Amino acid sequence: MRRIIAIPLGDVAGIGPEIVVKTLNNPEIYEVCKPLVVGHSAPLQKAMKVCGTDLKINQVPAPEEGLYQPGTLDLIEVDCPGIEKIEFGRIQKEAGLFAFEFIKKSVELALDHKVSALATTPINKEALKAAGVPYIGHTEMLADMCGVSNPLTMFQVKNLRVFFFTRHLSLLEAIKAIKKENLLAHIRMDIKALQSLGVEKPKLAVAALNPHAGEHGLFGHEELDEIEPAVKKAQSEGLDVIGPIPADSVFYKALQGGFDAVLSLYHDQGHIATKMVDFERTISLTLGLPFLRTSVDHGTALDIAGKGIATSTSMEEAVRLAAQYGPVYRYDLLATG
């Protein structure tokens, strides 16, 4: 059964409206879900003009009233005075404010169980700050709106799934954060996260930090002192986890089906691995919210906004993953800690 996927329009000064209209111009999207845009008709009409698409905008008061058929773009319109004046390609505080309002409405629909999942378009951190929005990005915003303290980020590209032990820390601070107690807690949550996506018996691999996994202390002691003890403790609890495995091989092995997911220890370790597989099809999933959220893994691309040249590959993949995982996602498995 096709489920409704909400697509908040994002920062309308960027490529969000363009990749949305291109995505919904693909009839195959309607075979897997019912896509519902949450935004405003004005930037969508501008986007259709520059992209050369001709979709009929169908404004609806509630998700269940959408047509959800090729050639029609179903829209829940959010009141945005002055949105017609937003210019492509420039940071504007109004665009940041409108993006925030689109997300708020989408979250409201998800919490009311009116939509199955969210597939988000890019927002601009500078525009959010200029608008006085007190969040640096989607994850922090969604977590606060849902009363969730620590949601998980997972990347997926093809059949490679990657979790992140640390994300927006300097490499030095990320290394300092690698402590066995914290790593063990993350391993437990990663296993539950995989189960929440329908993976019944997850097998998790933990990436090593140092070259050759430290070579028994020759190239660093983090593996011996922190990572191996965490993995062994997790194994003693009955969790199917292995590691640390050298980072130059663990992601390839997972891509070949050796593991259900890899726990990356720092931001670039996992980002580089996934994006080298397929940059445009690397999708970010936020887990631990009462609903599933997928997202493109690129920014607003202000430099090409309004030119009609932005590719919709990532947006289409984000919608497909939302449609795949949304109906099976088990928030209760993560909400219990």
Short mmCIF file of C-alpha atoms in Angstrom, two decimals:
data_model
loop_
_atom_site.label_atom_id
_atom_site.label_comp_id
_atom_site.label_asym_id
_atom_site.label_seq_id
_atom_site.Cartn_x
_atom_site.Cartn_y
_atom_site.Cartn_z
CA MET A 1 0.00 0.00 0.00
CA ARG A 2 1.34 3.42 -0.95
CA ARG A 3 1.90 5.70 2.06
CA ILE A 4 1.89 9.51 2.18
CA ILE A 5 5.38 11.03 2.35
CA ALA A 6 5.60 14.69 3.37
CA ILE A 7 8.18 16.80 1.52
CA PRO A 8 8.81 20.18 3.22
CA LEU A 9 9.94 22.61 0.54
CA GLY A 10 13.06 23.84 2.37
CA ASP A 11 14.87 27.08 1.59
CA VAL A 12 13.15 28.40 -1.52
CA ALA A 13 16.13 30.58 -2.45
CA GLY A 14 18.04 27.37 -3.15
CA ILE A 15 17.47 24.37 -5.37
CA GLY A 16 14.79 22.79 -3.15
CA PRO A 17 11.79 23.76 -5.29
CA GLU A 18 13.59 22.65 -8.45
CA ILE A 19 14.51 19.19 -7.20
CA VAL A 20 10.99 18.75 -5.83
CA VAL A 21 9.25 19.51 -9.11
CA LYS A 22 11.73 17.35 -11.01
CA THR A 23 11.19 14.50 -8.56
CA LEU A 24 7.40 14.73 -8.85
CA ASN A 25 7.70 14.92 -12.62
CA ASN A 26 8.93 11.31 -12.46
CA PRO A 27 5.90 8.97 -12.65
CA GLU A 28 7.88 6.19 -10.94
CA ILE A 29 7.74 8.09 -7.64
CA TYR A 30 3.96 7.65 -7.58
CA GLU A 31 4.37 3.89 -7.84
CA VAL A 32 6.04 3.70 -4.41
CA CYS A 33 4.31 6.44 -2.40
CA LYS A 34 1.94 9.38 -2.26
CA PRO A 35 4.21 12.46 -2.25
CA LEU A 36 2.80 15.52 -0.49
CA VAL A 37 4.63 18.85 -0.68
CA VAL A 38 4.41 21.15 2.33
CA GLY A 39 5.27 24.65 1.23
CA HIS A 40 3.91 27.32 -1.07
CA SER A 41 2.77 27.43 -4.68
CA ALA A 42 4.74 30.56 -5.69
CA PRO A 43 8.27 29.06 -5.55
CA LEU A 44 6.96 25.83 -7.07
CA GLN A 45 5.57 27.74 -10.06
CA LYS A 46 8.89 29.57 -10.46
CA ALA A 47 10.73 26.27 -10.27
CA MET A 48 8.50 24.65 -12.90
CA LYS A 49 9.19 27.55 -15.22
CA VAL A 50 12.98 27.28 -14.98
CA CYS A 51 12.88 23.46 -15.11
CA GLY A 52 10.50 23.26 -18.04
CA THR A 53 7.99 21.08 -16.17
CA ASP A 54 4.23 21.40 -16.25
CA LEU A 55 2.61 19.92 -13.17
CA LYS A 56 -0.85 20.85 -11.97
CA ILE A 57 -0.68 22.13 -8.40
CA ASN A 58 -3.48 20.67 -6.31
CA GLN A 59 -3.81 22.54 -3.01
CA VAL A 60 -5.42 20.37 -0.35
CA PRO A 61 -6.50 21.14 3.23
CA ALA A 62 -5.50 17.70 4.51
CA PRO A 63 -3.19 14.89 3.32
CA GLU A 64 -6.00 12.41 2.77
CA GLU A 65 -7.56 14.68 0.15
CA GLY A 66 -4.65 14.54 -2.28
CA LEU A 67 -4.96 12.99 -5.73
CA TYR A 68 -1.46 11.48 -5.75
CA GLN A 69 -1.25 10.80 -9.44
CA PRO A 70 1.41 11.62 -12.07
CA GLY A 71 1.07 15.08 -13.53
CA THR A 72 -0.37 16.50 -10.30
CA LEU A 73 1.61 18.05 -7.43
CA ASP A 74 -0.37 17.80 -4.21
CA LEU A 75 0.38 20.68 -1.86
CA ILE A 76 -0.48 21.75 1.65
CA GLU A 77 0.15 25.47 1.44
CA VAL A 78 1.66 27.32 4.37
CA ASP A 79 0.89 31.02 4.75
CA CYS A 80 4.08 32.90 3.79
CA PRO A 81 3.49 36.63 3.25
CA GLY A 82 5.97 38.01 0.74
CA ILE A 83 7.34 34.67 -0.44
CA GLU A 84 6.93 35.82 -4.06
CA LYS A 85 9.77 38.30 -3.44
CA ILE A 86 12.34 35.65 -2.49
CA GLU A 87 15.19 35.66 -4.99
CA PHE A 88 17.04 32.57 -6.17
CA GLY A 89 20.67 32.22 -5.16
CA ARG A 90 20.92 34.59 -2.20
CA ILE A 91 20.80 34.08 1.57
CA GLN A 92 17.62 35.72 2.87
CA LYS A 93 16.25 35.61 6.38
CA GLU A 94 12.68 35.31 5.08
CA ALA A 95 13.64 32.14 3.23
CA GLY A 96 15.06 30.74 6.45
CA LEU A 97 11.86 31.57 8.33
CA PHE A 98 9.63 30.02 5.67
CA ALA A 99 11.75 26.84 5.61
CA PHE A 100 11.27 26.58 9.36
CA GLU A 101 7.49 26.97 8.99
CA PHE A 102 7.37 24.24 6.34
CA ILE A 103 9.19 21.86 8.67
CA LYS A 104 6.93 22.72 11.63
CA LYS A 105 3.84 21.92 9.57
CA SER A 106 5.36 18.67 8.30
CA VAL A 107 6.22 17.57 11.84
CA GLU A 108 2.68 18.39 12.95
CA LEU A 109 1.31 16.12 10.22
CA ALA A 110 3.72 13.33 11.14
CA LEU A 111 2.96 13.50 14.85
CA ASP A 112 -0.74 13.39 14.02
CA HIS A 113 -0.08 10.26 11.92
CA LYS A 114 -1.34 12.00 8.80
CA VAL A 115 1.86 11.15 6.88
CA SER A 116 4.10 8.09 7.08
CA ALA A 117 7.49 9.83 6.93
CA LEU A 118 9.34 13.01 5.97
CA ALA A 119 11.74 13.42 3.06
CA THR A 120 13.39 16.79 3.57
CA THR A 121 14.92 19.22 1.11
CA PRO A 122 17.92 21.44 1.92
CA ILE A 123 17.82 24.33 4.38
CA ASN A 124 20.46 27.01 4.82
CA LYS A 125 22.10 27.47 8.21
CA GLU A 126 22.95 31.12 7.59
CA ALA A 127 19.39 31.92 6.54
CA LEU A 128 18.04 30.18 9.65
CA LYS A 129 20.38 32.22 11.84
CA ALA A 130 19.42 35.46 10.09
CA ALA A 131 15.76 34.64 10.71
CA GLY A 132 16.40 34.10 14.40
CA VAL A 133 15.57 30.39 14.21
CA PRO A 134 17.39 28.83 17.21
CA TYR A 135 18.55 25.65 15.46
CA ILE A 136 21.63 24.89 13.40
CA GLY A 137 19.96 22.28 11.24
CA HIS A 138 17.22 19.74 10.63
CA THR A 139 18.30 17.19 13.22
CA GLU A 140 18.35 19.61 16.14
CA MET A 141 15.08 21.16 15.01
CA LEU A 142 13.25 17.86 14.66
CA ALA A 143 14.61 16.53 17.94
CA ASP A 144 13.35 19.53 19.88
CA MET A 145 9.97 19.54 18.18
CA CYS A 146 9.54 15.87 19.09
CA GLY A 147 11.02 16.03 22.58
CA VAL A 148 13.84 13.64 21.66
CA SER A 149 17.25 14.17 23.26
CA ASN A 150 19.64 12.26 21.01
CA PRO A 151 18.43 11.05 17.61
CA LEU A 152 20.68 8.84 15.50
CA THR A 153 22.00 9.66 12.06
CA MET A 154 22.43 6.86 9.54
CA PHE A 155 23.61 7.13 5.95
CA GLN A 156 22.53 4.67 3.31
CA VAL A 157 23.81 4.24 -0.23
CA LYS A 158 22.80 1.11 -2.09
CA ASN A 159 22.99 -1.59 0.63
CA LEU A 160 25.69 0.16 2.69
CA ARG A 161 24.44 1.61 5.97
CA VAL A 162 26.69 3.76 8.18
CA PHE A 163 26.15 5.13 11.69
CA PHE A 164 28.27 7.91 13.20
CA PHE A 165 29.72 7.77 16.69
CA THR A 166 30.73 11.44 16.41
CA ARG A 167 29.80 13.94 13.74
CA HIS A 168 30.46 17.65 14.01
CA LEU A 169 33.61 17.51 16.13
CA SER A 170 37.18 18.28 15.18
CA LEU A 171 39.23 15.16 14.60
CA LEU A 172 41.12 15.79 17.84
CA GLU A 173 37.89 16.10 19.84
CA ALA A 174 36.40 13.06 18.10
CA ILE A 175 39.36 10.94 19.18
CA LYS A 176 39.04 12.19 22.76
CA ALA A 177 35.36 11.18 22.71
CA ILE A 178 36.11 7.53 21.96
CA LYS A 179 35.48 5.95 25.37
CA LYS A 180 34.37 2.35 25.80
CA GLU A 181 31.25 3.19 27.85
CA ASN A 182 29.98 5.67 25.27
CA LEU A 183 30.90 3.40 22.39
CA LEU A 184 29.05 0.48 23.98
CA ALA A 185 25.93 2.62 24.41
CA HIS A 186 26.12 3.63 20.76
CA ILE A 187 26.51 0.02 19.63
CA ARG A 188 23.39 -0.93 21.55
CA MET A 189 21.41 1.91 19.96
CA ASP A 190 22.70 1.09 16.47
CA ILE A 191 21.49 -2.48 16.80
CA LYS A 192 18.07 -1.24 17.94
CA ALA A 193 18.01 1.26 15.09
CA LEU A 194 18.57 -1.49 12.53
CA GLN A 195 15.80 -3.52 14.14
CA SER A 196 13.55 -0.45 13.96
CA LEU A 197 14.05 -0.51 10.17
CA GLY A 198 13.03 -4.15 9.91
CA VAL A 199 16.44 -5.83 10.09
CA GLU A 200 15.54 -8.74 12.37
CA LYS A 201 19.03 -10.00 13.30
CA PRO A 202 21.44 -7.11 12.70
CA LYS A 203 25.16 -7.62 12.29
CA LEU A 204 27.19 -4.50 13.04
CA ALA A 205 30.85 -3.82 12.29
CA VAL A 206 32.81 -1.17 14.19
CA ALA A 207 35.41 0.71 12.16
CA ALA A 208 38.90 1.09 13.57
CA LEU A 209 40.42 4.49 14.26
CA ASN A 210 44.09 3.91 13.52
CA PRO A 211 45.84 2.37 10.48
CA HIS A 212 45.61 -1.44 10.51
CA ALA A 213 43.37 -1.16 13.60
CA GLY A 214 46.41 0.00 15.58
CA GLU A 215 48.46 -3.14 14.81
CA HIS A 216 48.31 -4.30 18.44
CA GLY A 217 49.43 -0.94 19.79
CA LEU A 218 52.09 -0.08 17.22
CA PHE A 219 50.02 2.72 15.69
CA GLY A 220 47.92 3.85 18.64
CA HIS A 221 46.19 2.42 21.69
CA GLU A 222 42.56 3.45 21.15
CA GLU A 223 41.66 0.06 19.71
CA LEU A 224 43.21 -1.81 22.67
CA ASP A 225 42.02 0.53 25.40
CA GLU A 226 38.55 1.61 24.27
CA ILE A 227 37.18 0.03 21.09
CA GLU A 228 37.93 -3.68 21.61
CA PRO A 229 36.61 -3.69 25.21
CA ALA A 230 33.37 -2.06 24.06
CA VAL A 231 32.93 -4.62 21.28
CA LYS A 232 33.68 -7.56 23.60
CA LYS A 233 31.20 -6.28 26.17
CA ALA A 234 28.54 -5.94 23.47
CA GLN A 235 29.26 -9.48 22.32
CA SER A 236 28.88 -10.73 25.91
CA GLU A 237 25.38 -9.19 25.87
CA GLY A 238 24.48 -11.31 22.85
CA LEU A 239 24.82 -8.54 20.24
CA ASP A 240 26.17 -9.53 16.82
CA VAL A 241 28.96 -7.00 16.54
CA ILE A 242 32.51 -7.32 15.28
CA GLY A 243 35.53 -5.04 15.25
CA PRO A 244 37.47 -2.92 15.22
CA ILE A 245 38.02 -3.57 11.52
CA PRO A 246 40.46 -1.34 9.57
CA ALA A 247 38.58 1.50 7.94
CA ASP A 248 40.18 0.88 4.56
CA SER A 249 38.30 -2.42 4.26
CA VAL A 250 35.27 -2.43 6.56
CA PHE A 251 33.04 -0.25 4.36
CA TYR A 252 33.83 -2.32 1.27
CA LYS A 253 33.02 -5.53 3.14
CA ALA A 254 29.69 -4.06 4.27
CA LEU A 255 28.87 -2.96 0.73
CA GLN A 256 29.43 -6.56 -0.36
CA GLY A 257 26.91 -7.75 2.22
CA GLY A 258 29.25 -8.78 5.03
CA PHE A 259 27.49 -6.60 7.61
CA ASP A 260 24.15 -4.85 7.93
CA ALA A 261 25.85 -1.61 8.97
CA VAL A 262 29.14 -0.02 9.99
CA LEU A 263 29.71 2.26 12.97
CA SER A 264 31.99 5.06 11.78
CA LEU A 265 33.97 6.76 14.54
CA TYR A 266 34.08 10.26 13.09
CA HIS A 267 32.42 12.44 10.48
CA ASP A 268 34.66 12.13 7.42
CA GLN A 269 35.41 8.45 7.91
CA GLY A 270 31.83 7.52 7.09
CA HIS A 271 31.00 10.42 4.78
CA ILE A 272 33.89 9.72 2.42
CA ALA A 273 33.11 6.00 2.35
CA THR A 274 29.45 6.45 1.41
CA LYS A 275 29.87 9.32 -1.00
CA MET A 276 32.61 7.54 -2.94
CA VAL A 277 30.13 4.72 -3.58
CA ASP A 278 27.58 7.11 -5.09
CA PHE A 279 27.57 10.77 -4.11
CA GLU A 280 24.10 11.59 -5.38
CA ARG A 281 22.40 8.52 -3.92
CA THR A 282 23.86 8.84 -0.42
CA ILE A 283 20.85 9.54 1.80
CA SER A 284 20.74 10.63 5.44
CA LEU A 285 18.18 9.03 7.76
CA THR A 286 17.28 10.40 11.17
CA LEU A 287 16.23 7.64 13.57
CA GLY A 288 14.90 7.89 17.10
CA LEU A 289 12.13 10.35 16.21
CA PRO A 290 8.46 9.30 16.44
CA PHE A 291 8.54 9.18 12.62
CA LEU A 292 11.17 8.41 10.00
CA ARG A 293 12.99 11.24 8.30
CA THR A 294 15.15 10.92 5.20
CA SER A 295 17.06 13.72 3.55
CA VAL A 296 19.17 14.60 0.58
CA ASP A 297 22.80 14.86 1.60
CA HIS A 298 23.58 18.12 -0.14
CA GLY A 299 22.99 21.78 0.53
CA THR A 300 20.92 24.54 -1.00
CA ALA A 301 23.43 25.05 -3.86
CA LEU A 302 22.74 28.76 -4.12
CA ASP A 303 25.27 29.08 -6.94
CA ILE A 304 23.07 27.10 -9.34
CA ALA A 305 19.63 27.90 -7.91
CA GLY A 306 17.13 29.17 -10.47
CA LYS A 307 19.04 27.75 -13.44
CA GLY A 308 17.08 24.52 -13.76
CA ILE A 309 20.24 22.40 -13.84
CA ALA A 310 20.12 20.84 -10.35
CA THR A 311 19.76 17.07 -10.43
CA SER A 312 16.90 15.48 -8.54
CA THR A 313 18.61 12.09 -8.11
CA SER A 314 19.22 12.53 -4.38
CA MET A 315 15.70 13.84 -3.73
CA GLU A 316 14.17 10.93 -5.58
CA GLU A 317 16.28 8.47 -3.60
CA ALA A 318 15.30 10.17 -0.32
CA VAL A 319 11.62 9.80 -1.18
CA ARG A 320 12.09 6.16 -2.17
CA LEU A 321 13.86 5.31 1.10
CA ALA A 322 11.16 7.12 3.09
CA ALA A 323 8.58 5.01 1.25
CA GLN A 324 10.59 1.83 1.87
CA TYR A 325 11.27 2.29 5.58
CA GLY A 326 8.40 4.52 6.71
CA PRO A 327 5.75 1.76 6.95
CA VAL A 328 8.02 -0.64 8.90
CA TYR A 329 9.81 1.86 11.13
CA ARG A 330 9.47 0.95 14.83
CA TYR A 331 9.96 4.05 16.99
CA ASP A 332 9.06 2.07 20.11
CA LEU A 333 12.29 0.06 19.83
CA LEU A 334 14.34 3.24 20.12
CA ALA A 335 12.09 5.17 22.49
CA THR A 336 12.73 2.58 25.19
CA GLY A 337 16.43 3.41 25.10
#
